[in-house]
PDB file of C-alpha atoms in Angstrom:
ATOM      1  CA  MET A   1      33.214  -0.241 -40.594  1.00 36.00           C
ATOM      2  CA  ARG A   2      29.915   1.706 -41.250  1.00 40.00           C
ATOM      3  CA  LEU A   3      27.920  -1.530 -39.690  1.00 36.00           C
ATOM      4  CA  LEU A   4      30.129  -1.431 -37.051  1.00 37.00           C
ATOM      5  CA  LEU A   5      29.600   2.339 -36.340  1.00 36.00           C
ATOM      6  CA  SER A   6      26.187   1.510 -36.432  1.00 38.00           C
ATOM      7  CA  VAL A   7      26.036  -1.371 -33.623  1.00 36.00           C
ATOM      8  CA  LEU A   8      28.269   0.773 -31.669  1.00 33.00           C
ATOM      9  CA  ILE A   9      25.923   3.927 -31.535  1.00 32.00           C
ATOM     10  CA  LEU A  10      22.468   1.414 -30.880  1.00 35.00           C
ATOM     11  CA  LEU A  11      24.576  -0.329 -28.136  1.00 34.00           C
ATOM     12  CA  ILE A  12      25.738   3.007 -26.379  1.00 34.00           C
ATOM     13  CA  GLY A  13      21.975   4.029 -26.861  1.00 38.00           C
ATOM     14  CA  VAL A  14      20.663   1.033 -25.503  1.00 37.00           C
ATOM     15  CA  ALA A  15      22.771   1.345 -22.084  1.00 38.00           C
ATOM     16  CA  ALA A  16      22.180   4.938 -21.864  1.00 50.00           C
ATOM     17  CA  GLU A  17      18.575   4.422 -21.407  1.00 67.00           C
ATOM     18  CA  VAL A  18      17.240   5.285 -17.719  1.00 75.00           C
ATOM     19  CA  LYS A  19      14.431   3.272 -16.469  1.00 81.00           C
ATOM     20  CA  VAL A  20      12.314   5.121 -13.890  1.00 78.00           C
ATOM     21  CA  ASP A  21      12.932   1.820 -11.474  1.00 76.00           C
ATOM     22  CA  ASP A  22      16.711   2.689 -11.235  1.00 80.00           C
ATOM     23  CA  HIS A  23      18.701   4.053  -8.735  1.00 82.00           C
ATOM     24  CA  MET A  24      19.021   7.531  -9.463  1.00 86.00           C
ATOM     25  CA  GLU A  25      22.319   9.604  -7.751  1.00 85.00           C
ATOM     26  CA  GLY A  26      20.720  12.750  -5.711  1.00 87.00           C
ATOM     27  CA  VAL A  27      16.988  10.817  -5.685  1.00 91.00           C
ATOM     28  CA  ARG A  28      15.838   9.027  -2.510  1.00 89.00           C
ATOM     29  CA  GLU A  29      13.898   6.217  -2.575  1.00 86.00           C
ATOM     30  CA  ILE A  30      10.994   6.769  -0.526  1.00 84.00           C
ATOM     31  CA  THR A  31       7.619   4.379   0.814  1.00 78.00           C
ATOM     32  CA  SER A  32       5.456   7.036   2.390  1.00 76.00           C
ATOM     33  CA  THR A  33       4.928  10.825   2.377  1.00 77.00           C
ATOM     34  CA  GLY A  34       5.663   9.876   6.302  1.00 72.00           C
ATOM     35  CA  ALA A  35       9.240  10.504   5.098  1.00 73.00           C
ATOM     36  CA  VAL A  36       8.388  14.608   4.201  1.00 77.00           C
ATOM     37  CA  THR A  37       9.699  15.830   7.526  1.00 68.00           C
ATOM     38  CA  LYS A  38      10.937  18.666   7.274  1.00 73.00           C
ATOM     39  CA  GLY A  39      12.524  21.668   4.089  1.00 79.00           C
ATOM     40  CA  LYS A  40      11.072  21.431   0.881  1.00 87.00           C
ATOM     41  CA  TRP A  41      10.706  17.881  -0.975  1.00 90.00           C
ATOM     42  CA  PHE A  42       9.526  17.650  -4.670  1.00 94.00           C
ATOM     43  CA  VAL A  43       8.417  13.646  -4.979  1.00 94.00           C
ATOM     44  CA  LEU A  44       7.766  12.151  -8.144  1.00 94.00           C
ATOM     45  CA  PHE A  45       4.808   9.310  -7.681  1.00 92.00           C
ATOM     46  CA  TYR A  46       5.274   6.827 -10.301  1.00 90.00           C
ATOM     47  CA  ASN A  47       4.040   3.265 -11.728  1.00 86.00           C
ATOM     48  CA  SER A  48       6.914   0.637 -13.342  1.00 82.00           C
ATOM     49  CA  ASP A  49       4.373  -0.041 -16.149  1.00 80.00           C
ATOM     50  CA  CYS A  50       3.280   3.982 -16.832  1.00 81.00           C
ATOM     51  CA  GLY A  51       4.634   4.880 -20.280  1.00 81.00           C
ATOM     52  CA  PHE A  52       4.619   8.494 -19.069  1.00 84.00           C
ATOM     53  CA  CYS A  53       6.767   7.694 -16.315  1.00 87.00           C
ATOM     54  CA  LYS A  54       9.080   5.764 -18.362  1.00 85.00           C
ATOM     55  CA  ARG A  55       9.656   9.187 -20.587  1.00 87.00           C
ATOM     56  CA  VAL A  56      10.382  11.361 -17.272  1.00 90.00           C
ATOM     57  CA  ALA A  57      12.580   8.932 -15.495  1.00 90.00           C
ATOM     58  CA  ALA A  58      15.723  10.234 -17.881  1.00 89.00           C
ATOM     59  CA  GLU A  59      14.847  14.075 -16.463  1.00 92.00           C
ATOM     60  CA  TRP A  60      14.524  13.067 -12.724  1.00 94.00           C
ATOM     61  CA  LYS A  61      17.429  11.440 -12.677  1.00 90.00           C
ATOM     62  CA  LEU A  62      19.287  14.480 -14.282  1.00 91.00           C
ATOM     63  CA  LEU A  63      17.237  16.759 -11.646  1.00 93.00           C
ATOM     64  CA  GLY A  64      19.106  14.482  -9.164  1.00 90.00           C
ATOM     65  CA  GLU A  65      22.190  15.019 -10.648  1.00 90.00           C
ATOM     66  CA  ASP A  66      21.573  19.405 -10.004  1.00 89.00           C
ATOM     67  CA  HIS A  67      18.993  20.744  -8.219  1.00 88.00           C
ATOM     68  CA  PRO A  68      18.631  23.730  -5.796  1.00 87.00           C
ATOM     69  CA  SER A  69      20.207  22.959  -2.575  1.00 85.00           C
ATOM     70  CA  ASP A  70      16.822  23.565   0.017  1.00 85.00           C
ATOM     71  CA  VAL A  71      15.171  21.161  -2.049  1.00 90.00           C
ATOM     72  CA  VAL A  72      15.039  17.557  -1.540  1.00 91.00           C
ATOM     73  CA  ILE A  73      14.606  15.348  -4.789  1.00 94.00           C
ATOM     74  CA  ALA A  74      12.729  11.855  -4.487  1.00 92.00           C
ATOM     75  CA  LYS A  75      10.213   8.847  -5.641  1.00 93.00           C
ATOM     76  CA  LEU A  76       7.959   6.768  -4.678  1.00 89.00           C
ATOM     77  CA  ASN A  77       6.518   3.691  -7.260  1.00 86.00           C
ATOM     78  CA  ALA A  78       2.856   3.697  -6.417  1.00 83.00           C
ATOM     79  CA  GLY A  79       2.822  -0.091  -7.647  1.00 78.00           C
ATOM     80  CA  SER A  80       4.544  -1.053  -4.511  1.00 75.00           C
ATOM     81  CA  TYR A  81       3.450   1.279  -2.018  1.00 74.00           C
ATOM     82  CA  GLN A  82       0.727   3.499  -1.087  1.00 74.00           C
ATOM     83  CA  THR A  83       0.126   6.675  -2.192  1.00 78.00           C
ATOM     84  CA  PRO A  84      -2.331  10.251  -1.069  1.00 79.00           C
ATOM     85  CA  GLU A  85      -5.217  10.250  -1.848  1.00 75.00           C
ATOM     86  CA  TYR A  86      -4.900  13.539  -4.319  1.00 77.00           C
ATOM     87  CA  VAL A  87      -2.887  10.748  -6.373  1.00 83.00           C
ATOM     88  CA  SER A  88      -4.846   9.315  -8.890  1.00 77.00           C
ATOM     89  CA  GLY A  89      -2.596   9.039 -12.217  1.00 82.00           C
ATOM     90  CA  TYR A  90       1.032   8.474 -13.073  1.00 86.00           C
ATOM     91  CA  PRO A  91       3.477  10.161 -12.921  1.00 91.00           C
ATOM     92  CA  THR A  92       1.957  12.514 -10.329  1.00 92.00           C
ATOM     93  CA  ILE A  93       5.005  15.028  -9.094  1.00 94.00           C
ATOM     94  CA  VAL A  94       4.146  17.353  -6.072  1.00 93.00           C
ATOM     95  CA  LEU A  95       5.975  19.792  -4.590  1.00 93.00           C
ATOM     96  CA  TYR A  96       5.809  19.832  -0.626  1.00 89.00           C
ATOM     97  CA  GLN A  97       7.271  22.146   2.052  1.00 87.00           C
ATOM     98  CA  PHE A  98       5.806  22.972   5.832  1.00 76.00           C
ATOM     99  CA  ASP A  99       4.625  26.538   6.194  1.00 71.00           C
ATOM    100  CA  THR A 100       5.344  28.962   8.945  1.00 67.00           C
ATOM    101  CA  ASP A 101       2.645  27.131  11.336  1.00 66.00           C
ATOM    102  CA  ASN A 102       4.022  24.122  10.272  1.00 67.00           C
ATOM    103  CA  LYS A 103       1.412  22.543   8.256  1.00 73.00           C
ATOM    104  CA  LEU A 104       2.265  20.319   5.588  1.00 76.00           C
ATOM    105  CA  GLN A 105       1.451  22.153   1.971  1.00 84.00           C
ATOM    106  CA  TRP A 106       1.498  20.747  -1.512  1.00 85.00           C
ATOM    107  CA  LYS A 107       1.172  21.859  -4.679  1.00 88.00           C
ATOM    108  CA  GLU A 108       0.799  19.511  -7.855  1.00 90.00           C
ATOM    109  CA  TYR A 109       3.324  19.933 -10.743  1.00 90.00           C
ATOM    110  CA  ASP A 110       0.560  20.239 -13.671  1.00 86.00           C
ATOM    111  CA  ASN A 111       2.566  21.309 -16.854  1.00 86.00           C
ATOM    112  CA  HIS A 112       2.171  17.861 -18.614  1.00 84.00           C
ATOM    113  CA  ALA A 113       3.578  18.773 -21.678  1.00 84.00           C
ATOM    114  CA  ASN A 114       7.274  20.210 -19.953  1.00 85.00           C
ATOM    115  CA  ARG A 115       8.246  17.183 -17.948  1.00 89.00           C
ATOM    116  CA  ASP A 116      11.657  18.063 -17.899  1.00 90.00           C
ATOM    117  CA  ARG A 117      14.615  19.444 -15.719  1.00 90.00           C
ATOM    118  CA  HIS A 118      14.483  22.498 -16.604  1.00 89.00           C
ATOM    119  CA  HIS A 119      10.658  23.458 -15.607  1.00 90.00           C
ATOM    120  CA  PHE A 120      11.238  21.591 -12.678  1.00 92.00           C
ATOM    121  CA  ILE A 121      13.384  23.855 -11.636  1.00 91.00           C
ATOM    122  CA  GLU A 122      11.828  26.896 -12.254  1.00 90.00           C
ATOM    123  CA  PHE A 123       8.746  25.055 -10.405  1.00 91.00           C
ATOM    124  CA  ILE A 124      10.540  24.646  -7.909  1.00 90.00           C
ATOM    125  CA  ASN A 125      12.024  27.988  -7.321  1.00 87.00           C
ATOM    126  CA  ASN A 126       8.732  29.562  -8.032  1.00 86.00           C
ATOM    127  CA  ASN A 127       6.504  27.936  -5.496  1.00 79.00           C
ATOM    128  CA  GLY A 128       8.494  28.160  -2.643  1.00 64.00           C
ATOM    129  CA  LEU A 129       7.131  28.906   1.210  1.00 59.00           C
ATOM    130  CA  PRO A 130       7.973  31.229   4.033  1.00 50.00           C
ATOM    131  CA  THR A 131      10.847  29.339   5.883  1.00 45.00           C
ATOM    132  CA  PRO A 132       8.843  27.798   8.815  1.00 41.00           C
ATOM    133  CA  SER A 133       9.414  29.093  12.579  1.00 40.00           C
ATOM    134  CA  THR A 134      12.172  27.740  14.307  1.00 37.00           C
ATOM    135  CA  SER A 135      12.439  27.356  18.791  1.00 35.00           C
ATOM    136  CA  GLU A 136      14.214  28.896  20.930  1.00 35.00           C
ATOM    137  CA  SER A 137      16.890  26.347  20.383  1.00 33.00           C
ATOM    138  CA  GLY A 138      17.411  26.552  16.717  1.00 34.00           C
ATOM    139  CA  THR A 139      15.998  23.601  15.562  1.00 34.00           C
ATOM    140  CA  THR A 140      12.133  23.255  13.374  1.00 34.00           C
ATOM    141  CA  SER A 141       9.513  23.055  16.124  1.00 34.00           C
ATOM    142  CA  THR A 142       6.284  21.317  14.902  1.00 34.00           C
ATOM    143  CA  ASP A 143       3.064  21.023  16.886  1.00 34.00           C
ATOM    144  CA  GLN A 144       2.420  17.249  15.232  1.00 34.00           C
ATOM    145  CA  PRO A 145       3.978  14.846  13.388  1.00 32.00           C
ATOM    146  CA  PRO A 146       3.104  14.333   9.502  1.00 35.00           C
ATOM    147  CA  SER A 147      -0.049  12.556   9.151  1.00 37.00           C
ATOM    148  CA  GLU A 148       1.181   9.355   7.921  1.00 39.00           C
ATOM    149  CA  ALA A 149       4.114   8.848  10.918  1.00 42.00           C
ATOM    150  CA  PRO A 150       3.875   5.409  11.902  1.00 44.00           C
ATOM    151  CA  VAL A 151       1.914   4.790  15.369  1.00 46.00           C
ATOM    152  CA  TRP A 152       3.098   2.971  18.227  1.00 52.00           C
ATOM    153  CA  TYR A 153       1.097   0.667  20.577  1.00 51.00           C
ATOM    154  CA  TYR A 154       1.600  -1.436  24.106  1.00 55.00           C
ATOM    155  CA  ILE A 155      -1.243  -3.445  25.191  1.00 57.00           C
ATOM    156  CA  TRP A 156      -1.467  -4.636  28.848  1.00 59.00           C
ATOM    157  CA  PHE A 157      -3.234  -7.921  29.646  1.00 57.00           C
ATOM    158  CA  GLU A 158      -4.826  -9.525  32.923  1.00 56.00           C
ATOM    159  CA  GLN A 159      -2.924 -12.770  32.346  1.00 53.00           C
ATOM    160  CA  GLU A 160       0.657 -11.848  30.974  1.00 51.00           C
ATOM    161  CA  GLU A 161       1.956 -15.453  31.054  1.00 49.00           C
ATOM    162  CA  LYS A 162      -0.584 -16.206  27.994  1.00 51.00           C
ATOM    163  CA  ALA A 163       0.249 -12.887  26.382  1.00 47.00           C
ATOM    164  CA  SER A 164       3.679 -13.454  26.667  1.00 52.00           C
ATOM    165  CA  ASP A 165       6.208 -11.619  23.906  1.00 52.00           C
ATOM    166  CA  ALA A 166       6.497 -15.253  22.515  1.00 53.00           C
ATOM    167  CA  LEU A 167       3.284 -15.261  20.486  1.00 56.00           C
ATOM    168  CA  LYS A 168       2.437 -13.963  17.548  1.00 59.00           C
ATOM    169  CA  PRO A 169      -0.657 -11.017  16.740  1.00 56.00           C
ATOM    170  CA  GLU A 170      -2.897 -13.006  15.026  1.00 58.00           C
ATOM    171  CA  GLN A 171      -2.199 -15.710  18.219  1.00 63.00           C
ATOM    172  CA  VAL A 172      -2.667 -13.247  20.868  1.00 62.00           C
ATOM    173  CA  ILE A 173      -6.276 -12.066  19.017  1.00 60.00           C
ATOM    174  CA  GLU A 174      -7.518 -15.729  19.084  1.00 62.00           C
ATOM    175  CA  LEU A 175      -6.781 -15.623  22.686  1.00 63.00           C
ATOM    176  CA  VAL A 176      -9.031 -12.394  23.223  1.00 62.00           C
ATOM    177  CA  LYS A 177     -11.575 -13.585  21.072  1.00 58.00           C
ATOM    178  CA  ASN A 178     -11.799 -17.008  23.039  1.00 59.00           C
ATOM    179  CA  GLY A 179     -11.986 -14.919  26.077  1.00 61.00           C
ATOM    180  CA  GLU A 180      -9.136 -16.444  27.194  1.00 65.00           C
ATOM    181  CA  ILE A 181      -6.676 -13.289  28.262  1.00 63.00           C
ATOM    182  CA  LYS A 182      -8.611  -9.723  28.692  1.00 64.00           C
ATOM    183  CA  PRO A 183      -6.498  -6.170  27.738  1.00 62.00           C
ATOM    184  CA  THR A 184      -6.471  -3.843  30.112  1.00 60.00           C
ATOM    185  CA  THR A 185      -4.643  -1.072  29.195  1.00 58.00           C
ATOM    186  CA  LEU A 186      -3.677   0.549  25.880  1.00 57.00           C
ATOM    187  CA  MET A 187      -0.516   2.956  25.449  1.00 57.00           C
ATOM    188  CA  ALA A 188      -0.227   4.436  21.736  1.00 53.00           C
ATOM    189  CA  LYS A 189       1.858   7.099  20.439  1.00 51.00           C
ATOM    190  CA  ALA A 190       2.554   8.673  16.900  1.00 50.00           C
ATOM    191  CA  GLY A 191       5.996   9.674  15.285  1.00 52.00           C
ATOM    192  CA  ASP A 192       7.714  11.752  18.403  1.00 58.00           C
ATOM    193  CA  GLN A 193       4.702  12.431  20.527  1.00 57.00           C
ATOM    194  CA  GLU A 194       3.881  11.211  23.779  1.00 58.00           C
ATOM    195  CA  TRP A 195       2.906   8.153  24.845  1.00 55.00           C
ATOM    196  CA  VAL A 196      -1.149   8.088  25.836  1.00 54.00           C
ATOM    197  CA  GLU A 197      -3.752   5.993  27.346  1.00 54.00           C
ATOM    198  CA  ALA A 198      -6.480   4.687  25.544  1.00 50.00           C
ATOM    199  CA  ASN A 199      -8.948   2.217  25.251  1.00 50.00           C
ATOM    200  CA  ALA A 200      -7.599  -1.468  24.995  1.00 50.00           C
ATOM    201  CA  LEU A 201     -11.078  -3.221  24.493  1.00 47.00           C
ATOM    202  CA  ASN A 202     -12.102  -1.138  21.562  1.00 45.00           C
ATOM    203  CA  PHE A 203      -8.879  -0.986  20.505  1.00 49.00           C
ATOM    204  CA  VAL A 204      -8.084  -4.667  20.264  1.00 49.00           C
ATOM    205  CA  ALA A 205     -11.697  -5.463  19.229  1.00 43.00           C
ATOM    206  CA  SER A 206     -10.776  -3.625  16.051  1.00 44.00           C
ATOM    207  CA  LEU A 207      -8.007  -5.659  14.714  1.00 47.00           C
ATOM    208  CA  PHE A 208     -10.334  -8.732  14.513  1.00 44.00           C
ATOM    209  CA  THR A 209     -13.773  -6.924  13.536  1.00 44.00           C
ATOM    210  CA  GLU A 210     -14.849  -8.752   9.941  1.00 51.00           C
ATOM    211  CA  GLY A 211     -17.561  -6.469   8.842  1.00 62.00           C
ATOM    212  CA  PHE A 212     -18.114  -7.733   5.131  1.00 79.00           C
ATOM    213  CA  VAL A 213     -14.687  -9.458   4.874  1.00 86.00           C
ATOM    214  CA  ALA A 214     -13.564 -12.085   6.938  1.00 86.00           C
ATOM    215  CA  GLY A 215     -10.032 -11.840   8.059  1.00 83.00           C
ATOM    216  CA  LEU A 216      -8.330 -15.502   7.659  1.00 86.00           C
ATOM    217  CA  THR A 217      -4.945 -16.054   9.983  1.00 83.00           C
ATOM    218  CA  ASP A 218      -2.435 -19.464   9.903  1.00 83.00           C
ATOM    219  CA  SER A 219      -4.998 -20.357  12.834  1.00 80.00           C
ATOM    220  CA  THR A 220      -8.383 -19.976  11.369  1.00 83.00           C
ATOM    221  CA  PHE A 221      -7.721 -20.324   7.662  1.00 90.00           C
ATOM    222  CA  GLU A 222      -8.365 -24.119   7.337  1.00 91.00           C
ATOM    223  CA  ASP A 223     -11.340 -24.324   9.272  1.00 88.00           C
ATOM    224  CA  ARG A 224     -13.317 -21.269   7.566  1.00 89.00           C
ATOM    225  CA  VAL A 225     -12.538 -22.456   3.626  1.00 93.00           C
ATOM    226  CA  SER A 226     -13.680 -25.662   4.578  1.00 91.00           C
ATOM    227  CA  ASP A 227     -17.015 -25.144   5.878  1.00 90.00           C
ATOM    228  CA  GLY A 228     -18.871 -26.148   2.665  1.00 92.00           C
ATOM    229  CA  LYS A 229     -18.750 -22.719   1.108  1.00 94.00           C
ATOM    230  CA  PHE A 230     -17.523 -21.005  -1.916  1.00 96.00           C
ATOM    231  CA  TRP A 231     -14.633 -18.612  -0.899  1.00 96.00           C
ATOM    232  CA  MET A 232     -13.025 -15.935  -2.784  1.00 97.00           C
ATOM    233  CA  VAL A 233      -9.859 -15.233  -0.762  1.00 96.00           C
ATOM    234  CA  ALA A 234      -7.522 -12.165  -1.112  1.00 95.00           C
ATOM    235  CA  VAL A 235      -4.205 -12.498  -0.255  1.00 93.00           C
ATOM    236  CA  VAL A 236      -2.962  -8.809   0.498  1.00 90.00           C
ATOM    237  CA  VAL A 237       0.477  -6.685   2.149  1.00 84.00           C
ATOM    238  CA  PRO A 238      -0.417  -3.624   3.841  1.00 73.00           C
ATOM    239  CA  GLU A 239       2.005  -1.290   2.018  1.00 72.00           C
ATOM    240  CA  CYS A 240       0.744  -2.747  -1.510  1.00 82.00           C
ATOM    241  CA  GLY A 241      -0.405   0.251  -3.775  1.00 83.00           C
ATOM    242  CA  PHE A 242      -2.935  -2.688  -5.817  1.00 88.00           C
ATOM    243  CA  CYS A 243      -3.906  -4.108  -2.566  1.00 86.00           C
ATOM    244  CA  LYS A 244      -5.256  -0.583  -1.555  1.00 83.00           C
ATOM    245  CA  ARG A 245      -6.664   0.142  -4.853  1.00 87.00           C
ATOM    246  CA  LEU A 246      -8.760  -3.553  -4.448  1.00 90.00           C
ATOM    247  CA  TRP A 247     -10.135  -2.865  -0.753  1.00 85.00           C
ATOM    248  CA  PRO A 248     -12.807  -0.814  -2.146  1.00 85.00           C
ATOM    249  CA  GLU A 249     -14.205  -3.241  -4.741  1.00 91.00           C
ATOM    250  CA  TRP A 250     -13.378  -6.388  -2.275  1.00 92.00           C
ATOM    251  CA  GLU A 251     -15.085  -4.204   0.922  1.00 86.00           C
ATOM    252  CA  ALA A 252     -18.395  -3.958  -1.471  1.00 89.00           C
ATOM    253  CA  LEU A 253     -18.101  -7.876  -2.969  1.00 94.00           C
ATOM    254  CA  GLY A 254     -18.566  -8.643   0.917  1.00 90.00           C
ATOM    255  CA  GLU A 255     -21.204  -6.607   1.453  1.00 88.00           C
ATOM    256  CA  TYR A 256     -22.936  -8.332  -1.731  1.00 92.00           C
ATOM    257  CA  TYR A 257     -22.842 -11.550  -0.168  1.00 92.00           C
ATOM    258  CA  SER A 258     -23.155 -10.630   3.435  1.00 85.00           C
ATOM    259  CA  ASP A 259     -26.339 -12.224   3.813  1.00 85.00           C
ATOM    260  CA  SER A 260     -25.115 -15.709   1.527  1.00 89.00           C
ATOM    261  CA  ILE A 261     -25.239 -18.724   3.390  1.00 90.00           C
ATOM    262  CA  ASP A 262     -23.408 -20.468  -0.062  1.00 93.00           C
ATOM    263  CA  VAL A 263     -20.268 -17.540  -0.506  1.00 95.00           C
ATOM    264  CA  GLY A 264     -17.636 -16.368   1.991  1.00 94.00           C
ATOM    265  CA  ILE A 265     -15.171 -13.428   1.207  1.00 94.00           C
ATOM    266  CA  GLY A 266     -12.116 -13.157   3.313  1.00 92.00           C
ATOM    267  CA  ARG A 267      -9.009 -11.961   3.211  1.00 91.00           C
ATOM    268  CA  VAL A 268      -4.911 -12.829   4.395  1.00 90.00           C
ATOM    269  CA  ASN A 269      -2.349 -10.835   5.302  1.00 84.00           C
ATOM    270  CA  ALA A 270       0.820 -12.156   4.109  1.00 84.00           C
ATOM    271  CA  GLU A 271       2.821 -10.474   6.859  1.00 78.00           C
ATOM    272  CA  VAL A 272       0.898 -11.388   9.649  1.00 75.00           C
ATOM    273  CA  SER A 273       0.317 -15.546   8.084  1.00 82.00           C
ATOM    274  CA  PRO A 274       3.072 -15.756   6.148  1.00 86.00           C
ATOM    275  CA  ARG A 275       2.395 -19.901   6.127  1.00 89.00           C
ATOM    276  CA  THR A 276      -0.940 -19.248   5.055  1.00 91.00           C
ATOM    277  CA  ALA A 277      -0.127 -17.193   1.982  1.00 90.00           C
ATOM    278  CA  ALA A 278       3.126 -19.555   1.478  1.00 91.00           C
ATOM    279  CA  SER A 279       0.454 -22.562   0.945  1.00 93.00           C
ATOM    280  CA  LEU A 280      -1.095 -20.196  -1.325  1.00 94.00           C
ATOM    281  CA  ASP A 281       1.866 -19.704  -3.315  1.00 91.00           C
ATOM    282  CA  ALA A 282       1.214 -15.812  -3.068  1.00 89.00           C
ATOM    283  CA  SER A 283       4.136 -14.419  -4.388  1.00 81.00           C
ATOM    284  CA  GLY A 284       3.064 -11.176  -6.086  1.00 87.00           C
ATOM    285  CA  PHE A 285      -0.206  -9.144  -4.236  1.00 91.00           C
ATOM    286  CA  PRO A 286      -2.615  -8.889  -4.545  1.00 94.00           C
ATOM    287  CA  THR A 287      -3.267 -12.497  -4.921  1.00 95.00           C
ATOM    288  CA  ILE A 288      -7.093 -14.021  -5.474  1.00 97.00           C
ATOM    289  CA  ILE A 289      -8.318 -17.538  -5.081  1.00 97.00           C
ATOM    290  CA  GLY A 290     -11.056 -19.116  -5.244  1.00 97.00           C
ATOM    291  CA  PHE A 291     -12.527 -22.020  -3.270  1.00 97.00           C
ATOM    292  CA  THR A 292     -15.161 -24.817  -4.069  1.00 96.00           C
ATOM    293  CA  PRO A 293     -16.824 -26.547  -1.071  1.00 94.00           C
ATOM    294  CA  ASP A 294     -14.687 -29.539  -2.086  1.00 93.00           C
ATOM    295  CA  GLY A 295     -11.672 -27.566  -1.541  1.00 91.00           C
ATOM    296  CA  GLN A 296     -10.504 -27.074  -5.152  1.00 94.00           C
ATOM    297  CA  LYS A 297      -8.518 -24.214  -5.915  1.00 95.00           C
ATOM    298  CA  VAL A 298      -9.562 -21.742  -8.697  1.00 96.00           C
ATOM    299  CA  GLN A 299      -6.534 -18.556  -9.680  1.00 95.00           C
ATOM    300  CA  PHE A 300      -8.433 -15.765 -10.730  1.00 96.00           C
ATOM    301  CA  THR A 301      -5.929 -14.019 -12.857  1.00 94.00           C
ATOM    302  CA  ASP A 302      -7.671 -11.065 -14.995  1.00 94.00           C
ATOM    303  CA  HIS A 303      -5.785  -8.591 -13.250  1.00 89.00           C
ATOM    304  CA  GLN A 304      -7.034  -5.937 -15.625  1.00 90.00           C
ATOM    305  CA  HIS A 305     -10.711  -6.090 -14.050  1.00 93.00           C
ATOM    306  CA  ARG A 306     -10.450  -6.647 -10.172  1.00 94.00           C
ATOM    307  CA  THR A 307     -14.130  -5.130  -9.753  1.00 94.00           C
ATOM    308  CA  LYS A 308     -16.996  -6.148  -7.407  1.00 95.00           C
ATOM    309  CA  GLU A 309     -18.926  -7.504 -10.758  1.00 95.00           C
ATOM    310  CA  ARG A 310     -16.069  -8.811 -12.180  1.00 96.00           C
ATOM    311  CA  PHE A 311     -15.403 -11.464  -8.894  1.00 97.00           C
ATOM    312  CA  ILE A 312     -19.445 -11.617  -9.009  1.00 96.00           C
ATOM    313  CA  SER A 313     -19.075 -13.554 -12.738  1.00 96.00           C
ATOM    314  CA  PHE A 314     -16.120 -15.391 -11.367  1.00 97.00           C
ATOM    315  CA  ILE A 315     -18.045 -16.675  -8.804  1.00 97.00           C
ATOM    316  CA  GLN A 316     -20.791 -17.274 -10.715  1.00 96.00           C
ATOM    317  CA  GLU A 317     -18.792 -19.448 -13.542  1.00 96.00           C
ATOM    318  CA  MET A 318     -16.988 -21.240 -10.727  1.00 95.00           C
ATOM    319  CA  GLN A 319     -20.375 -22.018  -8.964  1.00 94.00           C
ATOM    320  CA  ARG A 320     -21.716 -22.833 -12.837  1.00 93.00           C
ATOM    321  CA  GLN A 321     -18.550 -25.709 -12.755  1.00 93.00           C
ATOM    322  CA  PHE A 322     -18.552 -26.759 -10.146  1.00 92.00           C
ATOM    323  CA  ASP A 323     -22.637 -27.631 -10.267  1.00 90.00           C
ATOM    324  CA  GLU A 324     -21.556 -29.532 -13.846  1.00 88.00           C
ATOM    325  CA  SER A 325     -19.462 -31.610 -12.255  1.00 82.00           C
ATOM    326  CA  ASP A 326     -20.802 -32.355  -9.612  1.00 69.00           C
ATOM    327  CA  GLU A 327     -24.120 -34.028 -11.756  1.00 65.00           C
ATOM    328  CA  LEU A 328     -21.289 -36.079 -13.876  1.00 58.00           C
TER     329      LEU A 328
END
């Protein structure tokens, strides 16, 4: 009987464990701080593999179930989505609220020794801002949308039949690059603002400006990586947090090899070029692959050291092994 009771207690303990990735009643799961549009928000930025994040999960669940009525409790998975620049470690917990001028203000919860529901509520109650002013209609007025509000574009071309809705974005870009179509007018809007006219030529040109890293698409990938060079290619998606962190190192790697006639550095946007991403078996992001001049693929698997220096070492080792096999 004593053994049975011990097993029962153990099973109850396992079943009651709260994971930070779990759905939590009363907690909104957001993908961007652009979701913070009005009122007061208390947001947990976490990473699924973070030990401290796992410890705070149960308290965050309790907070979602019972919290002040004037605040929204939310969480954002930093391993999957982009985070603000001031989020540098995990968990990071931030209180957001619009001030009387309708500007979004934020304050970080820095009581790292007491990450529990009681102290969270105390922090929320002691750090509120005055209520934003309202318009005559009684709705909250905002001079501008949050900084991460989505931006929409609409482009007119001289050759309408060639730039049809049936084409994918990368196909339109290729037509522009080849001079087959010319963008004439660009309309853009952010959030709920009015549409404004912008310079279509400059905007479209920016879509395929490579800088130090070559943008590879379904229509250009095969030709580029079979040009006789060694290539390092990162397969990414825009909203991936790990991809965002990789980018400075990848850009620096591209700059390092910018004058090289032997090495090319590229990237594939999996959302824009799904066929290429699938051919590279990119099931997680970023996926990083090296290519030898004869088309052999070499997977980069050192996920803990995605730095310019480590990538250079990887490329040099790939070159050395290729040269040795070529001598045999």
